[in-house]
Amino acid sequence: MEIGAPRERLLETVFDGLDAAVYVADVHNDAILFANRAFQTLHRFDPVGRALRSAAVPLPERGDYQLDPRGLSIADVPCELFDGELLQPRTGCWYHIREQAMRWVDGGIVRLGIATDITDRKEMAELVRQQQERLSSTARLIVMGEMASMLAHEINQPLSAIANYCSGCVARLEAGAGAEAVLPAMKKASAQAERAGKIIRRIREFVKKSEPRRAPVQVAAILEDALGFAEIDAHRLNIRLVVEVAATLPDVHADRIMIEQVVINLVRNGFDAMKNTVGDDRVLVVRARQSGVDAVEVAVIDRGHGISAEDRERLFTPFFTTKQEGMGIGLNICRSIIEFHDSSLIVGDNPEGGTMFAFTLPTLPAEGVIGE
Ligand SMILES: Nc1ncnc2c1ncn2[C@@H]1O[C@H](COP(=O)(O)OP(=O)(O)O)[C@@H](O)[C@H]1O
Ligand SMILES: [Mg+2]
């Protein structure tokens, strides 16, 4: 230690007691003038007379400083030089370093620095990041699994329609019918083939994306696509699907495919809940309207059996299902997707009987989020 004079013992003790490494070095020749015990422990060398550059510190020639300390004059000090994090490549340790330029006791200009070891904090942050990444890829796999089973179900519809139209055509042609007798059925078959193609493109689009991506999109377009899938089921189940989209809604900032997936899931749940609903009550409403100045609310409202207070507690728990063939992961995924959009999925009673699920989507990009 250079602060060796008895009257400075007290100060020395204080500096040596610090966790943080403290150092003082000449701005011109880089010689270390003072270093506390933590600095020695950190860098495992006796700093007296050594050049500061051998430690994990910012370097002017590496461009670490906005203001090169070597060019400072007495009139410029004191001033802040550096406040940031540095990696010591040799040890893999991270330090948070603050440096100031100041006038030293001998009249020269020095760099006074404080370095704190933040390796643990860095490692923890990295761990959390990796964990989140794993979580989101797991969620993706589950969504993909759900999607695969949904699409298998979905693709069956156009395929069996095509088969029907084609066998109808064959029967007519065999009976000696002319082209005009089979043309309408052929047209319908090709429309169904296009539909099947669309379904396949959809899963491709989903699979090729490495991460959820948000971009400006019209809620009406999301609903149109999602409900295109639900329409066939609605027809088959004799459920009236009512879509109420307010005119002139602003674009939302969302991952289109993911939100479509949420809507499909909620609509399917609504259909399932209306198994025992009869007559004119077999209606499911999908509503989109402005919510406040910067959001659009989407609600899926059924007239099904409703949800008991007890079940409501467990609704979003993975694998909670009351259905014989249910997987019980739909709502859990829906909630994750909506939370990814900085919003929440809420559930309430439909005053006319049944259940309402609703969420909002932001119309402006959240700060720091970059769209496609
Ligand atoms: N609209 C709804 N009306 C009544 N109950 C519902 C509704 N949506 C979901 N539920 C309940 O929540 C459970 C979990 O739903 P979900 O996570 O989608 O899984 P699954 O549909 O495979 O059962 C359902 O089994 C059902 O009991
Ligand atoms: Mg479901």
mmCIF file of C-alpha atoms and ligand atoms in Angstrom:
data_model
loop_
_atom_site.group_PDB
_atom_site.id
_atom_site.type_symbol
_atom_site.label_atom_id
_atom_site.label_comp_id
_atom_site.label_asym_id
_atom_site.label_seq_id
_atom_site.Cartn_x
_atom_site.Cartn_y
_atom_site.Cartn_z
ATOM 1 C CA MET A 1 0.000 0.000 0.000
ATOM 2 C CA GLU A 2 1.239 3.433 -0.832
ATOM 3 C CA ILE A 3 -0.843 5.202 1.789
ATOM 4 C CA GLY A 4 1.543 4.193 4.501
ATOM 5 C CA ALA A 5 1.799 7.280 6.709
ATOM 6 C CA PRO A 6 0.429 6.731 10.241
ATOM 7 C CA ARG A 7 -2.144 9.530 10.021
ATOM 8 C CA GLU A 8 -3.554 7.781 6.990
ATOM 9 C CA ARG A 9 -3.808 4.361 8.660
ATOM 10 C CA LEU A 10 -7.466 4.946 9.319
ATOM 11 C CA LEU A 11 -8.212 5.628 5.656
ATOM 12 C CA GLU A 12 -6.173 2.656 4.551
ATOM 13 C CA THR A 13 -8.116 0.396 6.882
ATOM 14 C CA VAL A 14 -11.372 1.695 5.455
ATOM 15 C CA PHE A 15 -10.225 1.130 1.859
ATOM 16 C CA ASP A 16 -8.900 -2.334 2.630
ATOM 17 C CA GLY A 17 -12.165 -3.209 4.298
ATOM 18 C CA LEU A 18 -14.151 -2.524 1.132
ATOM 19 C CA ASP A 19 -15.472 -5.349 -1.054
ATOM 20 C CA ALA A 20 -14.951 -3.240 -4.123
ATOM 21 C CA ALA A 21 -11.517 -2.858 -5.698
ATOM 22 C CA VAL A 22 -10.298 0.726 -5.549
ATOM 23 C CA TYR A 23 -7.380 1.980 -7.612
ATOM 24 C CA VAL A 24 -5.656 5.184 -8.602
ATOM 25 C CA ALA A 25 -3.420 5.404 -11.673
ATOM 26 C CA ASP A 26 -1.609 8.146 -13.495
ATOM 27 C CA VAL A 27 -3.543 9.064 -16.669
ATOM 28 C CA HIS A 28 -0.348 9.578 -18.674
ATOM 29 C CA ASN A 29 2.016 6.731 -17.780
ATOM 30 C CA ASP A 30 -0.644 4.335 -16.452
ATOM 31 C CA ALA A 31 1.365 3.616 -13.283
ATOM 32 C CA ILE A 32 -0.687 2.444 -10.302
ATOM 33 C CA LEU A 33 -0.361 4.918 -7.436
ATOM 34 C CA PHE A 34 -2.735 3.300 -5.035
ATOM 35 C CA ALA A 35 -4.708 0.085 -4.809
ATOM 36 C CA ASN A 36 -6.649 -1.401 -1.928
ATOM 37 C CA ARG A 37 -6.588 -4.996 -0.739
ATOM 38 C CA ALA A 38 -9.656 -6.043 -2.746
ATOM 39 C CA PHE A 39 -7.844 -4.940 -5.902
ATOM 40 C CA GLN A 40 -4.896 -7.186 -5.064
ATOM 41 C CA THR A 41 -7.141 -10.110 -4.252
ATOM 42 C CA LEU A 42 -9.114 -9.610 -7.447
ATOM 43 C CA HIS A 43 -6.134 -9.429 -9.767
ATOM 44 C CA ARG A 44 -3.754 -11.595 -7.779
ATOM 45 C CA PHE A 45 -0.773 -9.281 -8.145
ATOM 46 C CA ASP A 46 0.993 -6.679 -6.082
ATOM 47 C CA PRO A 47 -0.012 -3.501 -7.882
ATOM 48 C CA VAL A 48 2.708 -1.169 -6.612
ATOM 49 C CA GLY A 49 4.620 0.284 -9.551
ATOM 50 C CA ARG A 50 2.778 -1.886 -12.083
ATOM 51 C CA ALA A 51 0.916 -0.554 -15.099
ATOM 52 C CA LEU A 52 -2.819 -0.457 -14.578
ATOM 53 C CA ARG A 53 -3.462 -1.984 -18.006
ATOM 54 C CA SER A 54 -2.564 -5.430 -16.715
ATOM 55 C CA ALA A 55 -5.813 -5.378 -14.689
ATOM 56 C CA ALA A 56 -9.401 -5.578 -15.924
ATOM 57 C CA VAL A 57 -9.918 -1.875 -16.505
ATOM 58 C CA PRO A 58 -11.123 0.273 -19.394
ATOM 59 C CA LEU A 59 -8.419 1.018 -21.947
ATOM 60 C CA PRO A 60 -8.206 4.243 -23.942
ATOM 61 C CA GLU A 61 -6.711 2.543 -27.022
ATOM 62 C CA ARG A 62 -9.581 0.047 -27.081
ATOM 63 C CA GLY A 63 -12.020 2.974 -27.341
ATOM 64 C CA ASP A 64 -13.530 2.309 -23.898
ATOM 65 C CA TYR A 65 -13.674 6.021 -23.098
ATOM 66 C CA GLN A 66 -15.788 8.695 -24.680
ATOM 67 C CA LEU A 67 -13.210 11.170 -23.457
ATOM 68 C CA ASP A 68 -9.589 9.972 -23.694
ATOM 69 C CA PRO A 69 -8.127 10.472 -20.201
ATOM 70 C CA ARG A 70 -4.626 10.849 -21.651
ATOM 71 C CA GLY A 71 -5.603 14.172 -23.214
ATOM 72 C CA LEU A 72 -7.053 15.724 -20.054
ATOM 73 C CA SER A 73 -5.707 18.931 -18.565
ATOM 74 C CA ILE A 74 -6.071 20.215 -14.998
ATOM 75 C CA ALA A 75 -8.932 22.486 -16.103
ATOM 76 C CA ASP A 76 -10.987 19.411 -17.166
ATOM 77 C CA VAL A 77 -10.975 17.632 -13.805
ATOM 78 C CA PRO A 78 -12.758 16.331 -11.859
ATOM 79 C CA CYS A 79 -14.927 14.586 -14.428
ATOM 80 C CA GLU A 80 -16.539 11.199 -14.933
ATOM 81 C CA LEU A 81 -14.600 8.921 -17.279
ATOM 82 C CA PHE A 82 -16.305 5.551 -17.330
ATOM 83 C CA ASP A 83 -19.347 3.753 -15.957
ATOM 84 C CA GLY A 84 -19.897 0.311 -17.366
ATOM 85 C CA GLU A 85 -19.333 -3.443 -17.280
ATOM 86 C CA LEU A 86 -16.179 -5.183 -18.422
ATOM 87 C CA LEU A 87 -15.229 -8.797 -18.898
ATOM 88 C CA GLN A 88 -11.799 -10.036 -17.871
ATOM 89 C CA PRO A 89 -11.209 -12.583 -20.647
ATOM 90 C CA ARG A 90 -8.453 -14.362 -18.734
ATOM 91 C CA THR A 91 -10.665 -15.269 -15.770
ATOM 92 C CA GLY A 92 -14.142 -14.953 -17.303
ATOM 93 C CA CYS A 93 -15.103 -12.577 -14.486
ATOM 94 C CA TRP A 94 -17.332 -9.540 -14.995
ATOM 95 C CA TYR A 95 -16.759 -6.218 -13.288
ATOM 96 C CA HIS A 96 -18.798 -3.105 -12.953
ATOM 97 C CA ILE A 97 -16.350 -0.237 -13.108
ATOM 98 C CA ARG A 98 -16.716 3.450 -12.404
ATOM 99 C CA GLU A 99 -13.834 5.784 -13.067
ATOM 100 C CA GLN A 100 -13.315 9.453 -12.473
ATOM 101 C CA ALA A 101 -10.478 11.749 -13.427
ATOM 102 C CA MET A 102 -9.204 13.918 -10.597
ATOM 103 C CA ARG A 103 -6.302 15.937 -9.403
ATOM 104 C CA TRP A 104 -3.869 13.813 -7.345
ATOM 105 C CA VAL A 105 -1.998 14.927 -4.254
ATOM 106 C CA ASP A 106 1.112 15.656 -6.317
ATOM 107 C CA GLY A 107 -0.801 17.912 -8.739
ATOM 108 C CA GLY A 108 -0.915 15.384 -11.567
ATOM 109 C CA ILE A 109 -4.095 13.936 -13.101
ATOM 110 C CA VAL A 110 -5.152 10.439 -12.127
ATOM 111 C CA ARG A 111 -7.889 7.950 -12.807
ATOM 112 C CA LEU A 112 -9.712 6.926 -9.640
ATOM 113 C CA GLY A 113 -11.597 3.706 -10.188
ATOM 114 C CA ILE A 114 -13.933 1.417 -8.279
ATOM 115 C CA ALA A 115 -14.498 -2.102 -9.604
ATOM 116 C CA THR A 116 -17.154 -4.487 -8.275
ATOM 117 C CA ASP A 117 -17.217 -8.163 -9.164
ATOM 118 C CA ILE A 118 -20.630 -8.797 -10.745
ATOM 119 C CA THR A 119 -19.876 -12.263 -12.136
ATOM 120 C CA ASP A 120 -22.516 -13.916 -9.914
ATOM 121 C CA ARG A 121 -25.180 -11.427 -10.943
ATOM 122 C CA LYS A 122 -24.242 -11.859 -14.608
ATOM 123 C CA GLU A 123 -24.374 -15.634 -14.351
ATOM 124 C CA MET A 124 -27.732 -15.464 -12.623
ATOM 125 C CA ALA A 125 -29.128 -13.199 -15.346
ATOM 126 C CA GLU A 126 -27.810 -15.579 -18.004
ATOM 127 C CA LEU A 127 -29.398 -18.516 -16.193
ATOM 128 C CA VAL A 128 -32.752 -16.755 -16.029
ATOM 129 C CA ARG A 129 -32.480 -15.906 -19.729
ATOM 130 C CA GLN A 130 -31.711 -19.513 -20.661
ATOM 131 C CA GLN A 131 -34.562 -20.738 -18.502
ATOM 132 C CA GLN A 132 -36.962 -18.332 -20.169
ATOM 133 C CA GLU A 133 -35.767 -19.452 -23.565
ATOM 134 C CA ARG A 134 -36.359 -23.079 -22.627
ATOM 135 C CA LEU A 135 -39.792 -22.225 -21.279
ATOM 136 C CA SER A 136 -40.808 -20.444 -24.417
ATOM 137 C CA SER A 137 -39.538 -23.242 -26.606
ATOM 138 C CA THR A 138 -41.484 -25.730 -24.501
ATOM 139 C CA ALA A 139 -44.578 -23.570 -24.878
ATOM 140 C CA ARG A 140 -43.921 -23.518 -28.593
ATOM 141 C CA LEU A 141 -43.678 -27.275 -28.764
ATOM 142 C CA ILE A 142 -46.954 -27.622 -26.915
ATOM 143 C CA VAL A 143 -48.636 -25.064 -29.145
ATOM 144 C CA MET A 144 -47.269 -26.971 -32.104
ATOM 145 C CA GLY A 145 -48.622 -30.234 -30.759
ATOM 146 C CA GLU A 146 -52.036 -28.655 -30.246
ATOM 147 C CA MET A 147 -51.835 -27.199 -33.685
ATOM 148 C CA ALA A 148 -50.867 -30.459 -35.302
ATOM 149 C CA SER A 149 -53.867 -32.238 -33.792
ATOM 150 C CA MET A 150 -56.136 -29.352 -34.686
ATOM 151 C CA LEU A 151 -54.873 -29.281 -38.261
ATOM 152 C CA ALA A 152 -55.203 -33.008 -38.642
ATOM 153 C CA HIS A 153 -58.821 -32.580 -37.649
ATOM 154 C CA GLU A 154 -59.180 -29.510 -39.852
ATOM 155 C CA ILE A 155 -57.625 -30.995 -42.952
ATOM 156 C CA ASN A 156 -59.986 -33.923 -42.786
ATOM 157 C CA GLN A 157 -62.911 -31.680 -43.648
ATOM 158 C CA PRO A 158 -61.750 -30.428 -47.063
ATOM 159 C CA LEU A 159 -60.306 -33.848 -47.878
ATOM 160 C CA SER A 160 -63.569 -35.671 -47.299
ATOM 161 C CA ALA A 161 -65.438 -32.912 -49.152
ATOM 162 C CA ILE A 162 -63.071 -33.347 -52.113
ATOM 163 C CA ALA A 163 -63.552 -37.101 -52.036
ATOM 164 C CA ASN A 164 -67.338 -36.621 -52.052
ATOM 165 C CA TYR A 165 -67.331 -34.133 -54.917
ATOM 166 C CA CYS A 166 -65.010 -36.329 -56.950
ATOM 167 C CA SER A 167 -66.997 -39.515 -56.483
ATOM 168 C CA GLY A 168 -70.120 -37.555 -57.395
ATOM 169 C CA CYS A 169 -68.417 -36.432 -60.600
ATOM 170 C CA VAL A 170 -67.271 -39.957 -61.404
ATOM 171 C CA ALA A 171 -70.797 -41.280 -60.929
ATOM 172 C CA ARG A 172 -72.204 -38.616 -63.230
ATOM 173 C CA LEU A 173 -69.558 -39.113 -65.891
ATOM 174 C CA GLU A 174 -70.119 -42.855 -65.805
ATOM 175 C CA ALA A 175 -73.809 -42.187 -66.305
ATOM 176 C CA GLY A 176 -72.852 -40.301 -69.467
ATOM 177 C CA ALA A 177 -73.299 -36.754 -68.163
ATOM 178 C CA GLY A 178 -71.712 -33.861 -70.027
ATOM 179 C CA ALA A 179 -69.076 -31.444 -68.772
ATOM 180 C CA GLU A 180 -71.585 -28.878 -67.516
ATOM 181 C CA ALA A 181 -73.100 -31.467 -65.171
ATOM 182 C CA VAL A 182 -69.810 -32.040 -63.341
ATOM 183 C CA LEU A 183 -68.372 -28.529 -63.544
ATOM 184 C CA PRO A 184 -69.951 -27.088 -60.351
ATOM 185 C CA ALA A 185 -68.804 -30.053 -58.286
ATOM 186 C CA MET A 186 -65.286 -29.851 -59.763
ATOM 187 C CA LYS A 187 -65.133 -26.150 -58.881
ATOM 188 C CA LYS A 188 -66.188 -26.884 -55.349
ATOM 189 C CA ALA A 189 -63.591 -29.634 -55.098
ATOM 190 C CA SER A 190 -60.828 -27.305 -56.208
ATOM 191 C CA ALA A 191 -61.960 -24.649 -53.706
ATOM 192 C CA GLN A 192 -61.677 -27.259 -50.970
ATOM 193 C CA ALA A 193 -58.233 -28.261 -52.202
ATOM 194 C CA GLU A 194 -57.181 -24.639 -51.923
ATOM 195 C CA ARG A 195 -58.503 -24.591 -48.404
ATOM 196 C CA ALA A 196 -56.459 -27.657 -47.519
ATOM 197 C CA GLY A 197 -53.404 -25.958 -49.023
ATOM 198 C CA LYS A 198 -54.030 -22.927 -46.855
ATOM 199 C CA ILE A 199 -54.119 -25.081 -43.756
ATOM 200 C CA ILE A 200 -50.786 -26.643 -44.641
ATOM 201 C CA ARG A 201 -49.193 -23.273 -45.419
ATOM 202 C CA ARG A 202 -50.354 -22.148 -42.036
ATOM 203 C CA ILE A 203 -48.538 -24.855 -40.136
ATOM 204 C CA ARG A 204 -45.428 -24.271 -42.235
ATOM 205 C CA GLU A 205 -45.524 -20.602 -41.417
ATOM 206 C CA PHE A 206 -45.789 -21.432 -37.766
ATOM 207 C CA VAL A 207 -43.049 -24.030 -37.701
ATOM 208 C CA LYS A 208 -40.502 -21.952 -39.582
ATOM 209 C CA LYS A 209 -40.698 -19.056 -37.174
ATOM 210 C CA SER A 210 -38.006 -19.303 -34.547
ATOM 211 C CA GLU A 211 -39.675 -16.972 -32.086
ATOM 212 C CA PRO A 212 -42.886 -15.040 -31.682
ATOM 213 C CA ARG A 213 -42.774 -11.907 -33.758
ATOM 214 C CA ARG A 214 -45.075 -8.983 -33.351
ATOM 215 C CA ALA A 215 -46.080 -6.673 -36.156
ATOM 216 C CA PRO A 216 -48.950 -4.284 -36.899
ATOM 217 C CA VAL A 217 -52.024 -6.272 -37.920
ATOM 218 C CA GLN A 218 -55.787 -5.734 -38.221
ATOM 219 C CA VAL A 219 -57.850 -7.579 -35.623
ATOM 220 C CA ALA A 220 -60.484 -8.138 -38.310
ATOM 221 C CA ALA A 221 -57.912 -10.046 -40.387
ATOM 222 C CA ILE A 222 -56.904 -12.195 -37.400
ATOM 223 C CA LEU A 223 -60.541 -13.032 -36.668
ATOM 224 C CA GLU A 224 -61.347 -13.754 -40.295
ATOM 225 C CA ASP A 225 -58.550 -16.295 -40.524
ATOM 226 C CA ALA A 226 -59.216 -17.878 -37.142
ATOM 227 C CA LEU A 227 -62.950 -18.133 -37.639
ATOM 228 C CA GLY A 228 -62.479 -19.582 -41.105
ATOM 229 C CA PHE A 229 -61.294 -22.660 -39.268
ATOM 230 C CA ALA A 230 -64.166 -22.656 -36.782
ATOM 231 C CA GLU A 231 -66.936 -22.117 -39.330
ATOM 232 C CA ILE A 232 -67.092 -25.696 -40.497
ATOM 233 C CA ASP A 233 -67.457 -26.940 -36.939
ATOM 234 C CA ALA A 234 -70.048 -24.270 -36.185
ATOM 235 C CA HIS A 235 -72.052 -25.460 -39.159
ATOM 236 C CA ARG A 236 -71.715 -29.087 -38.192
ATOM 237 C CA LEU A 237 -72.698 -28.377 -34.572
ATOM 238 C CA ASN A 238 -75.531 -26.094 -35.626
ATOM 239 C CA ILE A 239 -74.084 -23.186 -33.682
ATOM 240 C CA ARG A 240 -74.562 -19.624 -34.912
ATOM 241 C CA LEU A 241 -71.215 -17.834 -35.037
ATOM 242 C CA VAL A 242 -71.746 -14.086 -34.685
ATOM 243 C CA VAL A 243 -68.815 -11.778 -35.387
ATOM 244 C CA GLU A 244 -69.068 -8.194 -34.188
ATOM 245 C CA VAL A 245 -66.066 -6.161 -35.232
ATOM 246 C CA ALA A 246 -66.253 -2.406 -34.653
ATOM 247 C CA ALA A 247 -65.619 -0.358 -37.780
ATOM 248 C CA THR A 248 -62.281 1.496 -38.120
ATOM 249 C CA LEU A 249 -60.266 -0.301 -35.461
ATOM 250 C CA PRO A 250 -56.576 0.637 -35.344
ATOM 251 C CA ASP A 251 -53.906 -1.963 -36.111
ATOM 252 C CA VAL A 252 -52.751 -3.970 -33.118
ATOM 253 C CA HIS A 253 -49.169 -4.930 -32.386
ATOM 254 C CA ALA A 254 -49.328 -8.699 -32.244
ATOM 255 C CA ASP A 255 -48.035 -12.038 -33.422
ATOM 256 C CA ARG A 256 -50.828 -12.850 -35.822
ATOM 257 C CA ILE A 257 -50.586 -16.623 -35.852
ATOM 258 C CA MET A 258 -50.378 -16.817 -32.068
ATOM 259 C CA ILE A 259 -53.431 -14.644 -31.527
ATOM 260 C CA GLU A 260 -55.325 -16.651 -34.148
ATOM 261 C CA GLN A 261 -54.434 -19.713 -32.132
ATOM 262 C CA VAL A 262 -55.849 -18.122 -28.983
ATOM 263 C CA VAL A 263 -59.112 -17.232 -30.725
ATOM 264 C CA ILE A 264 -59.457 -20.734 -32.202
ATOM 265 C CA ASN A 265 -58.891 -22.272 -28.769
ATOM 266 C CA LEU A 266 -61.390 -20.003 -27.043
ATOM 267 C CA VAL A 267 -64.001 -20.556 -29.741
ATOM 268 C CA ARG A 268 -63.520 -24.335 -29.572
ATOM 269 C CA ASN A 269 -63.954 -24.236 -25.794
ATOM 270 C CA GLY A 270 -67.121 -22.178 -26.279
ATOM 271 C CA PHE A 271 -68.482 -24.754 -28.731
ATOM 272 C CA ASP A 272 -67.657 -27.585 -26.315
ATOM 273 C CA ALA A 273 -69.432 -25.776 -23.476
ATOM 274 C CA MET A 274 -72.635 -25.491 -25.536
ATOM 275 C CA LYS A 275 -73.088 -29.212 -26.013
ATOM 276 C CA ASN A 276 -76.344 -29.159 -24.079
ATOM 277 C CA THR A 277 -77.467 -25.690 -25.099
ATOM 278 C CA VAL A 278 -80.597 -25.825 -27.220
ATOM 279 C CA GLY A 279 -82.401 -23.855 -29.931
ATOM 280 C CA ASP A 280 -81.725 -20.176 -30.516
ATOM 281 C CA ASP A 281 -79.315 -20.091 -27.590
ATOM 282 C CA ARG A 282 -76.746 -22.019 -29.593
ATOM 283 C CA VAL A 283 -74.901 -18.855 -30.452
ATOM 284 C CA LEU A 284 -71.286 -17.858 -29.932
ATOM 285 C CA VAL A 285 -70.269 -14.212 -30.229
ATOM 286 C CA VAL A 286 -66.775 -13.045 -31.105
ATOM 287 C CA ARG A 287 -66.505 -9.339 -30.488
ATOM 288 C CA ALA A 288 -63.725 -6.815 -31.154
ATOM 289 C CA ARG A 289 -63.907 -3.223 -30.025
ATOM 290 C CA GLN A 290 -61.757 -0.319 -28.966
ATOM 291 C CA SER A 291 -60.625 -0.426 -25.340
ATOM 292 C CA GLY A 292 -59.269 2.852 -24.013
ATOM 293 C CA VAL A 293 -57.019 4.851 -26.310
ATOM 294 C CA ASP A 294 -54.322 2.302 -26.966
ATOM 295 C CA ALA A 295 -55.881 -1.160 -27.046
ATOM 296 C CA VAL A 296 -58.411 -3.343 -28.817
ATOM 297 C CA GLU A 297 -60.445 -5.830 -26.808
ATOM 298 C CA VAL A 298 -61.366 -9.225 -28.195
ATOM 299 C CA ALA A 299 -64.061 -11.221 -26.410
ATOM 300 C CA VAL A 300 -65.389 -14.713 -27.030
ATOM 301 C CA ILE A 301 -68.833 -15.117 -25.473
ATOM 302 C CA ASP A 302 -70.741 -18.389 -25.270
ATOM 303 C CA ARG A 303 -74.042 -19.524 -23.797
ATOM 304 C CA GLY A 304 -72.697 -22.772 -22.467
ATOM 305 C CA HIS A 305 -72.789 -24.436 -19.072
ATOM 306 C CA GLY A 306 -70.593 -21.801 -17.448
ATOM 307 C CA ILE A 307 -67.748 -22.409 -15.015
ATOM 308 C CA SER A 308 -68.104 -23.173 -11.319
ATOM 309 C CA ALA A 309 -66.167 -21.053 -8.814
ATOM 310 C CA GLU A 310 -64.110 -24.121 -7.945
ATOM 311 C CA ASP A 311 -63.172 -24.889 -11.548
ATOM 312 C CA ARG A 312 -62.395 -21.246 -12.208
ATOM 313 C CA GLU A 313 -59.492 -21.497 -9.787
ATOM 314 C CA ARG A 314 -57.899 -24.280 -11.805
ATOM 315 C CA LEU A 315 -58.855 -23.169 -15.300
ATOM 316 C CA PHE A 316 -55.381 -22.117 -16.393
ATOM 317 C CA THR A 317 -53.526 -24.933 -14.674
ATOM 318 C CA PRO A 318 -51.830 -27.173 -17.241
ATOM 319 C CA PHE A 319 -53.728 -30.419 -17.868
ATOM 320 C CA PHE A 320 -56.851 -29.279 -16.033
ATOM 321 C CA THR A 321 -59.767 -30.513 -18.103
ATOM 322 C CA THR A 322 -63.360 -31.550 -17.484
ATOM 323 C CA LYS A 323 -63.642 -33.165 -20.892
ATOM 324 C CA GLN A 324 -63.281 -36.835 -21.682
ATOM 325 C CA GLU A 325 -60.999 -36.143 -24.621
ATOM 326 C CA GLY A 326 -59.574 -32.882 -23.343
ATOM 327 C CA MET A 327 -55.866 -32.136 -23.042
ATOM 328 C CA GLY A 328 -56.318 -29.266 -20.631
ATOM 329 C CA ILE A 329 -53.502 -27.164 -22.008
ATOM 330 C CA GLY A 330 -55.437 -24.828 -24.320
ATOM 331 C CA LEU A 331 -56.153 -22.116 -21.771
ATOM 332 C CA ASN A 332 -52.698 -22.316 -20.271
ATOM 333 C CA ILE A 333 -51.151 -21.666 -23.672
ATOM 334 C CA CYS A 334 -53.675 -18.935 -24.446
ATOM 335 C CA ARG A 335 -52.740 -17.163 -21.260
ATOM 336 C CA SER A 336 -48.991 -17.394 -22.004
ATOM 337 C CA ILE A 337 -49.525 -15.994 -25.469
ATOM 338 C CA ILE A 338 -51.619 -13.107 -24.176
ATOM 339 C CA GLU A 339 -49.080 -12.370 -21.438
ATOM 340 C CA PHE A 340 -46.386 -12.311 -24.073
ATOM 341 C CA HIS A 341 -48.461 -9.474 -25.560
ATOM 342 C CA ASP A 342 -48.256 -7.551 -22.261
ATOM 343 C CA SER A 343 -51.876 -8.216 -21.502
ATOM 344 C CA SER A 344 -53.973 -10.677 -19.532
ATOM 345 C CA LEU A 345 -56.629 -13.225 -20.372
ATOM 346 C CA ILE A 346 -59.691 -12.673 -18.237
ATOM 347 C CA VAL A 347 -62.705 -14.864 -17.677
ATOM 348 C CA GLY A 348 -66.159 -13.757 -16.634
ATOM 349 C CA ASP A 349 -69.786 -14.836 -16.673
ATOM 350 C CA ASN A 350 -71.991 -14.075 -19.620
ATOM 351 C CA PRO A 351 -75.000 -12.295 -18.022
ATOM 352 C CA GLU A 352 -77.245 -14.210 -20.436
ATOM 353 C CA GLY A 353 -75.793 -17.495 -19.208
ATOM 354 C CA GLY A 354 -72.482 -18.986 -20.215
ATOM 355 C CA THR A 355 -68.957 -17.655 -20.175
ATOM 356 C CA MET A 356 -66.930 -14.829 -21.609
ATOM 357 C CA PHE A 357 -63.173 -14.888 -22.197
ATOM 358 C CA ALA A 358 -61.551 -11.583 -23.123
ATOM 359 C CA PHE A 359 -58.149 -10.037 -23.710
ATOM 360 C CA THR A 360 -56.795 -6.780 -25.033
ATOM 361 C CA LEU A 361 -54.062 -6.161 -27.557
ATOM 362 C CA PRO A 362 -51.948 -3.004 -27.555
ATOM 363 C CA THR A 363 -52.324 -0.752 -30.591
ATOM 364 C CA LEU A 364 -48.898 0.792 -30.107
ATOM 365 C CA PRO A 365 -45.620 -1.105 -29.896
ATOM 366 C CA ALA A 366 -44.570 -1.483 -26.274
ATOM 367 C CA GLU A 367 -41.359 0.386 -25.532
ATOM 368 C CA GLY A 368 -38.278 -1.467 -26.681
ATOM 369 C CA VAL A 369 -40.191 -3.967 -28.795
ATOM 370 C CA ILE A 370 -39.299 -3.915 -32.432
ATOM 371 C CA GLY A 371 -41.828 -5.180 -34.932
ATOM 372 C CA GLU A 372 -41.103 -7.096 -38.105
HETATM 373 N N1 LIG B 1 -66.044 -21.414 -22.467
HETATM 374 C C1 LIG B 1 -65.987 -22.289 -21.467
HETATM 375 N N2 LIG B 1 -67.096 -22.598 -20.756
HETATM 376 C C2 LIG B 1 -67.035 -23.474 -19.731
HETATM 377 N N3 LIG B 1 -65.910 -24.104 -19.332
HETATM 378 C C3 LIG B 1 -64.793 -23.842 -19.993
HETATM 379 C C4 LIG B 1 -64.761 -22.923 -21.088
HETATM 380 N N4 LIG B 1 -63.485 -22.837 -21.540
HETATM 381 C C5 LIG B 1 -62.774 -23.687 -20.777
HETATM 382 N N5 LIG B 1 -63.542 -24.283 -19.849
HETATM 383 C C6 LIG B 1 -63.096 -25.256 -18.828
HETATM 384 O O1 LIG B 1 -61.699 -25.185 -18.715
HETATM 385 C C7 LIG B 1 -61.127 -26.473 -18.955
HETATM 386 C C8 LIG B 1 -59.752 -26.302 -19.579
HETATM 387 O O2 LIG B 1 -59.834 -25.790 -20.880
HETATM 388 P P1 LIG B 1 -58.617 -25.991 -21.869
HETATM 389 O O3 LIG B 1 -57.380 -25.551 -21.183
HETATM 390 O O4 LIG B 1 -58.943 -25.344 -23.159
HETATM 391 O O5 LIG B 1 -58.509 -27.550 -22.044
HETATM 392 P P2 LIG B 1 -59.515 -28.586 -22.748
HETATM 393 O O6 LIG B 1 -60.350 -27.777 -23.718
HETATM 394 O O7 LIG B 1 -58.607 -29.531 -23.443
HETATM 395 O O8 LIG B 1 -60.294 -29.194 -21.652
HETATM 396 C C9 LIG B 1 -62.140 -27.191 -19.799
HETATM 397 O O9 LIG B 1 -62.014 -28.574 -19.679
HETATM 398 C C10 LIG B 1 -63.433 -26.670 -19.229
HETATM 399 O O10 LIG B 1 -63.774 -27.355 -18.044
HETATM 400 MG MG MG B 2 -59.615 -26.260 -25.009
#
